[in-house]
PDB file of C-alpha atoms and ligand atoms in Angstrom:
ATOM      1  CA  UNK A 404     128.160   3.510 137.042  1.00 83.00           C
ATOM      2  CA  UNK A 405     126.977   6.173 134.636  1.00 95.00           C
ATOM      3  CA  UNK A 406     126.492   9.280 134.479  1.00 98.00           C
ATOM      4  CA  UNK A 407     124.699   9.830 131.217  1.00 98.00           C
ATOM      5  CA  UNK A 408     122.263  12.887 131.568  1.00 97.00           C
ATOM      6  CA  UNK A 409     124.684  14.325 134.337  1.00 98.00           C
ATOM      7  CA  UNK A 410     126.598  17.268 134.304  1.00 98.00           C
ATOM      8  CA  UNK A 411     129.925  18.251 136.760  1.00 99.00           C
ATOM      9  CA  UNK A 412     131.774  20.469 137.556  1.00 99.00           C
ATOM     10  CA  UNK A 413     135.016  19.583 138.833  1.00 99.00           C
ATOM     11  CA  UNK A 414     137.721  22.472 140.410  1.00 99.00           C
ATOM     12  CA  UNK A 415     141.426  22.336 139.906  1.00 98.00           C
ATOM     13  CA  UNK A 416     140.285  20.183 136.644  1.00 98.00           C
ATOM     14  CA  UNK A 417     143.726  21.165 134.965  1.00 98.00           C
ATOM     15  CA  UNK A 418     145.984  18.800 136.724  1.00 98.00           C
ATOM     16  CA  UNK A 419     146.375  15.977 139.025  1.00 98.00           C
ATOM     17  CA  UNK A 420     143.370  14.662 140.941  1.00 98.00           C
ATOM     18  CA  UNK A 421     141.411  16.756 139.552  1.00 98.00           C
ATOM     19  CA  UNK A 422     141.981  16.248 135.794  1.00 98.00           C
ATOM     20  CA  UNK A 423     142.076  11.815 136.499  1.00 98.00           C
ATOM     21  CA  UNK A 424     138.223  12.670 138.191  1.00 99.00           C
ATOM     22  CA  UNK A 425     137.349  15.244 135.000  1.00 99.00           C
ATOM     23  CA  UNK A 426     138.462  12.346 132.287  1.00 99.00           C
ATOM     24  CA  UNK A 427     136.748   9.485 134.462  1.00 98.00           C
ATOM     25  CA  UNK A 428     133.432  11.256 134.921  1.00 98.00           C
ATOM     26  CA  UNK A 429     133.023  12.022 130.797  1.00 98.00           C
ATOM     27  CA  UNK A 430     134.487   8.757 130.469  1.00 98.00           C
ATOM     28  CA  UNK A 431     131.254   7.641 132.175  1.00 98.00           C
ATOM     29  CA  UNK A 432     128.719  10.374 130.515  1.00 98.00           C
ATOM     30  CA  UNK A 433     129.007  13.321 132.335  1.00 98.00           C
ATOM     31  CA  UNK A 434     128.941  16.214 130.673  1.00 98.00           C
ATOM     32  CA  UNK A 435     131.894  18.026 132.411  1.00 99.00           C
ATOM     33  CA  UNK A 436     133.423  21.779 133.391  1.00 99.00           C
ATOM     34  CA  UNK A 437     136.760  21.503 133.853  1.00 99.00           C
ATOM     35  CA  UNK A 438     137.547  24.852 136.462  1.00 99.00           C
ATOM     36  CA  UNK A 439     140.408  25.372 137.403  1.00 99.00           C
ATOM     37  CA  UNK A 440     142.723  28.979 137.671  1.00 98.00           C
ATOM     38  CA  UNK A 441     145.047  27.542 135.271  1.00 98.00           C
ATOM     39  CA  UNK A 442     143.730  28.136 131.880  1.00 98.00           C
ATOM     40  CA  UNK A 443     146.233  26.205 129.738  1.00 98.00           C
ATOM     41  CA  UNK A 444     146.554  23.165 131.261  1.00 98.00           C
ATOM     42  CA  UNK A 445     142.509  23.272 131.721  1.00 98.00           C
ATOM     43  CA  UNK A 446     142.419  23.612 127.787  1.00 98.00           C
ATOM     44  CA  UNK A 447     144.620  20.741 127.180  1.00 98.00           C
ATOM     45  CA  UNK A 448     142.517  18.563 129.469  1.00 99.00           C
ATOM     46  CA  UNK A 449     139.361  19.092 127.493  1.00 98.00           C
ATOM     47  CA  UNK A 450     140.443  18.468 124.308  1.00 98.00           C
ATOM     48  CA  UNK A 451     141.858  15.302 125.702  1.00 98.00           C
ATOM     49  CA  UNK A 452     138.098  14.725 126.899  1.00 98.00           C
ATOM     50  CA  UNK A 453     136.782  15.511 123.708  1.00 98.00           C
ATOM     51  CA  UNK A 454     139.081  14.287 121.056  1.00 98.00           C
ATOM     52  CA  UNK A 455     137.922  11.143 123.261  1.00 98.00           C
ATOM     53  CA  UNK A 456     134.520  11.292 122.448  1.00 98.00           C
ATOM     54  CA  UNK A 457     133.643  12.558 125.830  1.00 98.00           C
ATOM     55  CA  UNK A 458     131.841  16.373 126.021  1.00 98.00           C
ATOM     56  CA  UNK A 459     133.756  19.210 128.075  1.00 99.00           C
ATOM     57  CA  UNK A 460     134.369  22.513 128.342  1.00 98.00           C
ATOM     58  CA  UNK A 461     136.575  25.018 130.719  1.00 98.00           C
ATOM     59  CA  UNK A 462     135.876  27.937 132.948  1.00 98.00           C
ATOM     60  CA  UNK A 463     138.801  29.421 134.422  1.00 98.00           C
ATOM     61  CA  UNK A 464     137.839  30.342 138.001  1.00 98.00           C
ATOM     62  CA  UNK A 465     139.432  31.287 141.380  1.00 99.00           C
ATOM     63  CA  UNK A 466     137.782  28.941 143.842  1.00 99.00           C
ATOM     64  CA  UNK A 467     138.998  31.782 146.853  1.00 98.00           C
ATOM     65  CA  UNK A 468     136.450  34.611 144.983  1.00 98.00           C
ATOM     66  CA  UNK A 469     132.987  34.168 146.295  1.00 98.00           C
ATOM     67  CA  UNK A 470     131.867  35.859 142.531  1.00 98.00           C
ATOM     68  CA  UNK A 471     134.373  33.550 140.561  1.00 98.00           C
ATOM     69  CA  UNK A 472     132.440  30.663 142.415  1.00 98.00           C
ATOM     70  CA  UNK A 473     129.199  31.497 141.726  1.00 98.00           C
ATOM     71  CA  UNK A 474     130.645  31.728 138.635  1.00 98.00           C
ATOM     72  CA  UNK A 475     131.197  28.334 137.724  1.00 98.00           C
ATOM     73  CA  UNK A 476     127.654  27.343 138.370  1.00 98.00           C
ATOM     74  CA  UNK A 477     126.294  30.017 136.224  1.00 98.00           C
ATOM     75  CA  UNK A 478     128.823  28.572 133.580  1.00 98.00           C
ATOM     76  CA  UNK A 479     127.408  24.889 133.750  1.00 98.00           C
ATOM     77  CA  UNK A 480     123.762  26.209 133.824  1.00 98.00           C
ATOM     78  CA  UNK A 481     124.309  28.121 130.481  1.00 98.00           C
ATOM     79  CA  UNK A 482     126.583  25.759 128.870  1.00 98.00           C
ATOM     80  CA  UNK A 483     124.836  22.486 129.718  1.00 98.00           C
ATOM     81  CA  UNK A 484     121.460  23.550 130.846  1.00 98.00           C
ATOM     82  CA  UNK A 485     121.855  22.123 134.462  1.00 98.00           C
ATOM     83  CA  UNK A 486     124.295  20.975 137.335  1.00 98.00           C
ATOM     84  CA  UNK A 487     124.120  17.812 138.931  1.00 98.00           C
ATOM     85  CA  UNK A 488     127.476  16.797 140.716  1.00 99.00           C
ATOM     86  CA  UNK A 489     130.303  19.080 141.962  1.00 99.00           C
ATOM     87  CA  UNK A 490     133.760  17.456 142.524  1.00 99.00           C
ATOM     88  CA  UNK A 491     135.176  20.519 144.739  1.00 99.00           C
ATOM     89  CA  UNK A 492     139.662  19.360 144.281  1.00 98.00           C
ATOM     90  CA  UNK A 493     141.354  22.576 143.483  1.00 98.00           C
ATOM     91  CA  UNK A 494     143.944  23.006 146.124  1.00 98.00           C
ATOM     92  CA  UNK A 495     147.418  24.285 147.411  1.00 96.00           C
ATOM     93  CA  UNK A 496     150.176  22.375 149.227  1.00 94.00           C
ATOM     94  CA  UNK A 497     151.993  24.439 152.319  1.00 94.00           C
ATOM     95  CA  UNK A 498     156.190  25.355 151.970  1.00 92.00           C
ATOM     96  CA  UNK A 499     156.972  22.996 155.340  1.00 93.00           C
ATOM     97  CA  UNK A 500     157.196  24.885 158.567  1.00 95.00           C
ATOM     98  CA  UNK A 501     156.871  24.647 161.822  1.00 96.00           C
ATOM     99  CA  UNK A 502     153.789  26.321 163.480  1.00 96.00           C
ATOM    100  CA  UNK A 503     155.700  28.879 164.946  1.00 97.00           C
ATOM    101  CA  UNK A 504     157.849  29.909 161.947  1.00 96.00           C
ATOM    102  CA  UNK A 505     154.806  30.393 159.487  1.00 96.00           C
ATOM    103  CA  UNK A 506     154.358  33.345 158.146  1.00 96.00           C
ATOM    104  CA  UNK A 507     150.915  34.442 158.143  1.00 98.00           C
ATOM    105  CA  UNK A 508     150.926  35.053 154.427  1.00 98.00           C
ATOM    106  CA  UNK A 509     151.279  30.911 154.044  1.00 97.00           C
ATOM    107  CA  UNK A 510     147.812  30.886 156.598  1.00 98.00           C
ATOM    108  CA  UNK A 511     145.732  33.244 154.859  1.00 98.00           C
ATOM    109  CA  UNK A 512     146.814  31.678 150.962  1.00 98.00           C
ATOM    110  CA  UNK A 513     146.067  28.046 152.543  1.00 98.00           C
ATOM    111  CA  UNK A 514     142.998  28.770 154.611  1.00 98.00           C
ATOM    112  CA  UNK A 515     141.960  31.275 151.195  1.00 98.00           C
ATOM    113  CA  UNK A 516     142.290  28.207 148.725  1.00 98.00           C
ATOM    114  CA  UNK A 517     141.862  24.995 150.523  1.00 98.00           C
ATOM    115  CA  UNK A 518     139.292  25.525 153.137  1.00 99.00           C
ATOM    116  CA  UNK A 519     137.534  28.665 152.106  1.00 99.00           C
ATOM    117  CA  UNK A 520     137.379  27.974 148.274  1.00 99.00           C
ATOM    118  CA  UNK A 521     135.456  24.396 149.386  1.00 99.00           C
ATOM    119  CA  UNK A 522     133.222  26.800 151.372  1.00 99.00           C
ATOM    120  CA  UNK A 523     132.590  28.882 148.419  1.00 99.00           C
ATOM    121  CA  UNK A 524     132.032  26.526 145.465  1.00 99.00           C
ATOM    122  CA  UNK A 525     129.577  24.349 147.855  1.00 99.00           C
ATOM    123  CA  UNK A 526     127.415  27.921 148.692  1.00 98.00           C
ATOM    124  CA  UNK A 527     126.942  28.656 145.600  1.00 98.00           C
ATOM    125  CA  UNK A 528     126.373  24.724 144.113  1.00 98.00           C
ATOM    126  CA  UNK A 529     123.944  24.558 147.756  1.00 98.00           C
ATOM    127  CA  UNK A 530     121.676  26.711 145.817  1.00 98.00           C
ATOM    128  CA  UNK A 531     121.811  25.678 143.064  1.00 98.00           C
ATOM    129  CA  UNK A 532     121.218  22.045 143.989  1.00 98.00           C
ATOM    130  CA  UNK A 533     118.181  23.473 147.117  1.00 98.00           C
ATOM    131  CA  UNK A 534     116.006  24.788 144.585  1.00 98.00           C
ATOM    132  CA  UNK A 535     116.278  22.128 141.865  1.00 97.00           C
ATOM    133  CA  UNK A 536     115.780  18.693 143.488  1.00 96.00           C
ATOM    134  CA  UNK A 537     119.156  18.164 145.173  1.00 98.00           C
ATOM    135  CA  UNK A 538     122.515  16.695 144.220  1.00 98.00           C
ATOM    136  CA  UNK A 539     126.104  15.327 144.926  1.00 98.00           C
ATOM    137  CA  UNK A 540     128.888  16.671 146.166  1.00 99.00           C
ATOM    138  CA  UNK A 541     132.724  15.534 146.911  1.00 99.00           C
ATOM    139  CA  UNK A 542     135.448  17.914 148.793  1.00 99.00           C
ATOM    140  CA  UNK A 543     138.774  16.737 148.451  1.00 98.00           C
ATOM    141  CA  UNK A 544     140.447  16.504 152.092  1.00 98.00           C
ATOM    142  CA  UNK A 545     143.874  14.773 152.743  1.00 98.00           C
ATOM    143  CA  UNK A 546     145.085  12.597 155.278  1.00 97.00           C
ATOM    144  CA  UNK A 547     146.441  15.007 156.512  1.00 97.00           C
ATOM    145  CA  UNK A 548     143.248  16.581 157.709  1.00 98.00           C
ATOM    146  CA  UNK A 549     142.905  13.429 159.829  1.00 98.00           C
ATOM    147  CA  UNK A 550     146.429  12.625 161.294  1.00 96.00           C
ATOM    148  CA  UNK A 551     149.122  15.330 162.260  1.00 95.00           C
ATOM    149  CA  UNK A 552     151.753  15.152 159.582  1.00 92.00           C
ATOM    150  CA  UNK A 553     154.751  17.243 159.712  1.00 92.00           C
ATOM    151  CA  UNK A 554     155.808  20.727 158.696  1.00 95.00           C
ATOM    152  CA  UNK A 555     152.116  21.124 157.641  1.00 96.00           C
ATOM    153  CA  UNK A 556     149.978  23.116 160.534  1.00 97.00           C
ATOM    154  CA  UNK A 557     147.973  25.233 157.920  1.00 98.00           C
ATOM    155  CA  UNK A 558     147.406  22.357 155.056  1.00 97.00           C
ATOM    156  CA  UNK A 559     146.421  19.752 157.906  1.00 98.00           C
ATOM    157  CA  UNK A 560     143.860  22.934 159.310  1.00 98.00           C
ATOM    158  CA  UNK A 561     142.641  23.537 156.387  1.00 98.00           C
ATOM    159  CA  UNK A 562     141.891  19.812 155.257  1.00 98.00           C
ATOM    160  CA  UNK A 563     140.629  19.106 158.859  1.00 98.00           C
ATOM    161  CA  UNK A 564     137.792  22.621 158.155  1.00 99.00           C
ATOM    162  CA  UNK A 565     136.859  20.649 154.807  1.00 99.00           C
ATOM    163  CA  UNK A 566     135.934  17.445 156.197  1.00 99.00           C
ATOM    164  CA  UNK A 567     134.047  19.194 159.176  1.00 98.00           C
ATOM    165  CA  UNK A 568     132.180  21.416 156.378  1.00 98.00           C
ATOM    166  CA  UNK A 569     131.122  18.205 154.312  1.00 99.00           C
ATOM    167  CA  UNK A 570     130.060  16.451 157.548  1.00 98.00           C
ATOM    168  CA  UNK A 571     128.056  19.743 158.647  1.00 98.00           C
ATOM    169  CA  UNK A 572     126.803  20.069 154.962  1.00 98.00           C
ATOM    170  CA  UNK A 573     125.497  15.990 155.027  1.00 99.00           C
ATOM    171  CA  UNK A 574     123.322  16.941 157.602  1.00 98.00           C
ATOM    172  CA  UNK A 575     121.966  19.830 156.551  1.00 98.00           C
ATOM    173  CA  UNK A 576     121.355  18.974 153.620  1.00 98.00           C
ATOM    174  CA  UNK A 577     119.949  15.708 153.610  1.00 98.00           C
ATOM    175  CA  UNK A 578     116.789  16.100 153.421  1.00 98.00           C
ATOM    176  CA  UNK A 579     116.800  18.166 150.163  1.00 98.00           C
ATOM    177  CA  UNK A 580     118.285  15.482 147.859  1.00 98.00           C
ATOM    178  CA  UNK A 581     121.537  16.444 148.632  1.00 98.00           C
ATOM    179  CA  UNK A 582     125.007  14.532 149.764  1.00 99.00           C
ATOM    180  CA  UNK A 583     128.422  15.768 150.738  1.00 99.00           C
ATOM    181  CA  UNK A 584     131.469  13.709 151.081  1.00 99.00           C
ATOM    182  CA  UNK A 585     135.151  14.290 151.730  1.00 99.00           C
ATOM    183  CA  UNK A 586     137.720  12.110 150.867  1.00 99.00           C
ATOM    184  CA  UNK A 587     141.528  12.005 151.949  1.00 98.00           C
ATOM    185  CA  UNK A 588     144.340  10.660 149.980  1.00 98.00           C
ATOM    186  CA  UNK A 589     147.785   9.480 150.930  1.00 96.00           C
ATOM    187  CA  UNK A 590     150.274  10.395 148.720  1.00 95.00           C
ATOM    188  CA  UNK A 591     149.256  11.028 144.909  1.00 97.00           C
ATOM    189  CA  UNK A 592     152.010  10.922 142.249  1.00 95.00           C
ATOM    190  CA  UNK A 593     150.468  14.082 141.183  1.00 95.00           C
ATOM    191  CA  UNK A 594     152.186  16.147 138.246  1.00 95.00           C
ATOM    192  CA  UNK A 595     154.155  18.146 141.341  1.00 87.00           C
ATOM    193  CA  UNK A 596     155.021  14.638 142.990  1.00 89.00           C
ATOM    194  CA  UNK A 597     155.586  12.956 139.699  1.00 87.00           C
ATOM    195  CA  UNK A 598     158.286  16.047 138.850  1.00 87.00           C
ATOM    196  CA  UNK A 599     160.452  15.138 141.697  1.00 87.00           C
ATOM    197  CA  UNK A 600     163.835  13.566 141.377  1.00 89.00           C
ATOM    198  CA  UNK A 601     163.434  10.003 141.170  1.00 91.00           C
ATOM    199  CA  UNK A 602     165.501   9.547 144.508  1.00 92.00           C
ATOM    200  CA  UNK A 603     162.995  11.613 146.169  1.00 89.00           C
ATOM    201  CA  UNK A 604     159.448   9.672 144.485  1.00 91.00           C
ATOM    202  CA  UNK A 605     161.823   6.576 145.775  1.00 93.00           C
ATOM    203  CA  UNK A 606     162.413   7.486 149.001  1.00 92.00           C
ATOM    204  CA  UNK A 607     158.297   8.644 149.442  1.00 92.00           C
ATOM    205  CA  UNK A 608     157.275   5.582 147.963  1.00 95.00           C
ATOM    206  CA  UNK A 609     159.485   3.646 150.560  1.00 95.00           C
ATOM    207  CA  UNK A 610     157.721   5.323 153.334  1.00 93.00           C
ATOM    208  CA  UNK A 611     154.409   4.108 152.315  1.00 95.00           C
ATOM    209  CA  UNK A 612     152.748   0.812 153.985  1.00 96.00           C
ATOM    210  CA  UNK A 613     152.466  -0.469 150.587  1.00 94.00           C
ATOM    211  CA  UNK A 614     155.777   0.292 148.649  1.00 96.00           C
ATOM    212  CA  UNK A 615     153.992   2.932 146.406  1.00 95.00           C
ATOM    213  CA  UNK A 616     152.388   6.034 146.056  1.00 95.00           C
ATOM    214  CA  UNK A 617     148.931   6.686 144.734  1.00 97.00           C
ATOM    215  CA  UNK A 618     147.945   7.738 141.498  1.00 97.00           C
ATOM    216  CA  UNK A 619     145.300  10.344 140.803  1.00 98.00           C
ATOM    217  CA  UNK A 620     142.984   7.949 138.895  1.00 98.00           C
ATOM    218  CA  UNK A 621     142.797   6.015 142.013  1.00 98.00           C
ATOM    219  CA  UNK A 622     141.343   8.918 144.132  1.00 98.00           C
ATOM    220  CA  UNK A 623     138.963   9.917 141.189  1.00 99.00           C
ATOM    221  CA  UNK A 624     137.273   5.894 141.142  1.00 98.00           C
ATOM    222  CA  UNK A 625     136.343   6.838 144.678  1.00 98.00           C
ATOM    223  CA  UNK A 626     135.414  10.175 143.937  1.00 99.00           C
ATOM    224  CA  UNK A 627     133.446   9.126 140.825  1.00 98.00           C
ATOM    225  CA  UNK A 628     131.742   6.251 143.301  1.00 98.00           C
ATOM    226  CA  UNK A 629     130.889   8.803 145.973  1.00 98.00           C
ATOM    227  CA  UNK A 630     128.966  10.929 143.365  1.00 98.00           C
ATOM    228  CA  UNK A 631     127.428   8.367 141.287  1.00 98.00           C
ATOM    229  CA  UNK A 632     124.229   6.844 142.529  1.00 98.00           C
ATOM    230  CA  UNK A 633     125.631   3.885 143.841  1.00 98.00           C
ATOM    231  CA  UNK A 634     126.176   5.627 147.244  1.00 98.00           C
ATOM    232  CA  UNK A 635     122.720   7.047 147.478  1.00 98.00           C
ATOM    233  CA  UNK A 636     122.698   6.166 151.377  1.00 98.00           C
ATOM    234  CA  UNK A 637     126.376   7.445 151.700  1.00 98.00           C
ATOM    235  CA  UNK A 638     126.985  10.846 153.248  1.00 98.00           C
ATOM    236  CA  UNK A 639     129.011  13.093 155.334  1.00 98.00           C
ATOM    237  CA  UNK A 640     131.580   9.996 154.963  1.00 98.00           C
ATOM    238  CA  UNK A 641     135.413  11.135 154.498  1.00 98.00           C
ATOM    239  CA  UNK A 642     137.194   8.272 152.313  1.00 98.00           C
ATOM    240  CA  UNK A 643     140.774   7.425 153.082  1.00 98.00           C
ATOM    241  CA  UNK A 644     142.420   6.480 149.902  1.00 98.00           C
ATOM    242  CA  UNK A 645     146.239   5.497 150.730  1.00 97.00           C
ATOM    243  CA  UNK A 646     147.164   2.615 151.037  1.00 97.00           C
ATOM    244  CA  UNK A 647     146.343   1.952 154.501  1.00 97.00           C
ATOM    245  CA  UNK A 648     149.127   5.357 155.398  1.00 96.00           C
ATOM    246  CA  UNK A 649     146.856   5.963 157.825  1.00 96.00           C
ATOM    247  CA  UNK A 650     147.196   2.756 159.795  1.00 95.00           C
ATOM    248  CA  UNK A 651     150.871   3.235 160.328  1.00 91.00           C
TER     249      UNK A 651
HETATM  250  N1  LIG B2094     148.804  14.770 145.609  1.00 61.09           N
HETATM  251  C1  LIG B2094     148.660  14.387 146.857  1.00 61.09           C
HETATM  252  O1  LIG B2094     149.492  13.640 147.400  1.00 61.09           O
HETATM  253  C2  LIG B2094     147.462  14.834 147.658  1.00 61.09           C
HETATM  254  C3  LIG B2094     147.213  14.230 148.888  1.00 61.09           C
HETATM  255  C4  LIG B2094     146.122  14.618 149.639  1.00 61.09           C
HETATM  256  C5  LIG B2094     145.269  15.603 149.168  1.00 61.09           C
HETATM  257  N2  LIG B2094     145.523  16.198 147.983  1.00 61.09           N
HETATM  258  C6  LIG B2094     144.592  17.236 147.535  1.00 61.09           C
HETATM  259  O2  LIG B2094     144.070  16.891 146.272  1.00 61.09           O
HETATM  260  C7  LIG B2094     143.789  18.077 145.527  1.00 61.09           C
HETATM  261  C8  LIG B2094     144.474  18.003 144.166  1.00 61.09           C
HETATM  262  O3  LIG B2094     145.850  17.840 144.381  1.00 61.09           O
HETATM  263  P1  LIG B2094     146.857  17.438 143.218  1.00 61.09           P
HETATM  264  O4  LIG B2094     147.955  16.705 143.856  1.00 61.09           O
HETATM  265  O5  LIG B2094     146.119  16.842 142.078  1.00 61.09           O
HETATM  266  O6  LIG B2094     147.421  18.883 142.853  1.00 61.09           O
HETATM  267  P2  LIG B2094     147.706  19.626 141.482  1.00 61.09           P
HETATM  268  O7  LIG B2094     148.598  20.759 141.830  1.00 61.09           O
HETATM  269  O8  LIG B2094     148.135  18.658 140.433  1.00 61.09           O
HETATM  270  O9  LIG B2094     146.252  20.177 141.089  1.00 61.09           O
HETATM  271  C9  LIG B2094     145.643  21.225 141.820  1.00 61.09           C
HETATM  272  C10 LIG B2094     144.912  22.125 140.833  1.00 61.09           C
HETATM  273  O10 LIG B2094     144.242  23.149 141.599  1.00 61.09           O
HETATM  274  C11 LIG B2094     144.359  24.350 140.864  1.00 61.09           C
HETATM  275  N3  LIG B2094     144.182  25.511 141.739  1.00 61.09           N
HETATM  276  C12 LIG B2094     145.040  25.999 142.669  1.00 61.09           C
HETATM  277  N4  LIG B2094     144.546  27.117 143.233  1.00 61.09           N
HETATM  278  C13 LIG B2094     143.339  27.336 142.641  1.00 61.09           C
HETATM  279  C14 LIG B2094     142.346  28.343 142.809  1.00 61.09           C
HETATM  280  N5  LIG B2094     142.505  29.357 143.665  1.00 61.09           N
HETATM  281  N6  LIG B2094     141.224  28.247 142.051  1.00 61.09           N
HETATM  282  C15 LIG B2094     141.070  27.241 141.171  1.00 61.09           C
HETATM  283  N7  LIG B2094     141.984  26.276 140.958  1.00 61.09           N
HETATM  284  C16 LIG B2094     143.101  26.322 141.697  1.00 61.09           C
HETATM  285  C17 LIG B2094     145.762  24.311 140.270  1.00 61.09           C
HETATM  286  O11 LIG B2094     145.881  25.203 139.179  1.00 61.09           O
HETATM  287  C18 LIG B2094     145.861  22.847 139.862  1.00 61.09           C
HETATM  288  O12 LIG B2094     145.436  22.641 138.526  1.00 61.09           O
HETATM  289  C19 LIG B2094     144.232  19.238 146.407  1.00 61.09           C
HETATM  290  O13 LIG B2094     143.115  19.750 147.127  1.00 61.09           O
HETATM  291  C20 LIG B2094     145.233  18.594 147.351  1.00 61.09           C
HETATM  292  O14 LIG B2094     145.355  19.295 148.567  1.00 61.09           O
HETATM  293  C21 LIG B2094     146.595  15.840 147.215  1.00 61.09           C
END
């Protein structure tokens, strides 16, 4: 899988998910825009990427800002001369509450980020993508999107929008050279995960079918497959990755 020639962008590039897909996909070619509202930890990623030998560059944007979003694709147009393949992961978890007990501050910040940001960044990479031969595209969901999981009515709404919007997207889309996907992790050992007290990792790793949790460089293979030419007949597909969670 390569993707020589290619150029990405990926959101919430600064940590995570999103930084394991940004390092695999220049690992692989791409020419990649790390994005991400965190400036900082976007700079450290792409000097990782190219004291590696591996080309990058960051844009700080704010996926929930319909101008910040077109944004990003006028950034990869004048930086790299094109846009090919749009990994849209920048995201927010929800403080646990019940349904009833949320305020409506938590809705509009989750629904803002996680379900209207995807919107965004995939209008604005839509055009791009319509009027210059097509191209790939991979919104991060969560199992949670599929599968009611406590404590998290707005994240699990939000997650369940983003894999209806890449499913609606497929099919419009497909006959313009275009492909959307979604996938949905289990749990990541993200940096926020990874920060936790080691009883608590322990005691979320014992919950899991397999022992473990995931790690972000397993959701980014799949992410990196989804966008690479290899699936060229795969779209408006939403990829579990965790460790069979959702057969519990
Ligand atoms: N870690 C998990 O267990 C897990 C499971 C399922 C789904 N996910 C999803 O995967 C994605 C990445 O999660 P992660 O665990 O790597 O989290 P993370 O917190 O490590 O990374 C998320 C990144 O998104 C950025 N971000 C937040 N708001 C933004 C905004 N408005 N504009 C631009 N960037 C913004 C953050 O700065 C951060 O760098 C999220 O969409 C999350 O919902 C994570």
């Amino acid at each position: 899988m390569s993707f020589v020639d290619q150029v990405a962008v990926v959101t919430g590039g600064a940590s995570g998910i999103g930084e394991a897909t940004a390092k695999l996909l220049a690992a692989r070619g791409a020419r990649v825009v790390v994005a991400d509202v965190t400036e900082e930890a976007g700079a450290r990623v792409v000097a990782e990427i190219n004291a590696g030998g591996g080309a990058a560059t960051f844009h700080r944007v704010d996926v929930s800002d319909a101008a910040s979003a077109q944004g990003l694709v006028d950034a990869a147009l004048s930086t790299y001369g094109g846009l090919h393949l749009a990994a849209n992961i920048a995201g927010v978890g929800q403080p646990p509450s019940r349904l009833h007990d949320m305020d409506v501050a938590v809705w509009d910040r989750i629904m803002d980020i996680d379900l209207k940001g995807v919107w965004l960044c995939m209008k604005a990479q839509l055009s791009h993508f319509l009027a210059h031969g097509g191209g790939s595209i991979v919104n991060m969901a969560s199992g949670a999107g599929l599968k009611a999981t406590p404590g998290q009515p707005a994240y699990a709404a939000a997650k369940a929008g983003v894999i209806a919007l890449s499913q609606q997207a497929a099919l419009e889309y497909a006959r313009d050279g275009i492909r959307v996907n979604a996938v949905a992790p289990g749990l990541i050992a993200s940096p926020a995960v990874a920060a936790l007290p080691e009883e608590v990792r322990a005691q979320y790793a014992a919950g899991q079918p397999s022992g473990q949790l995931g790690r972000p460089v397993d959701v980014a293979h799949t992410v990196a497959w989804l966008l690479s030419d290899d699936a060229a007949f795969v779209s408006g597909m939403t990829h579990l990755v965790d460790g069979a969670w959702f057969q519990r």
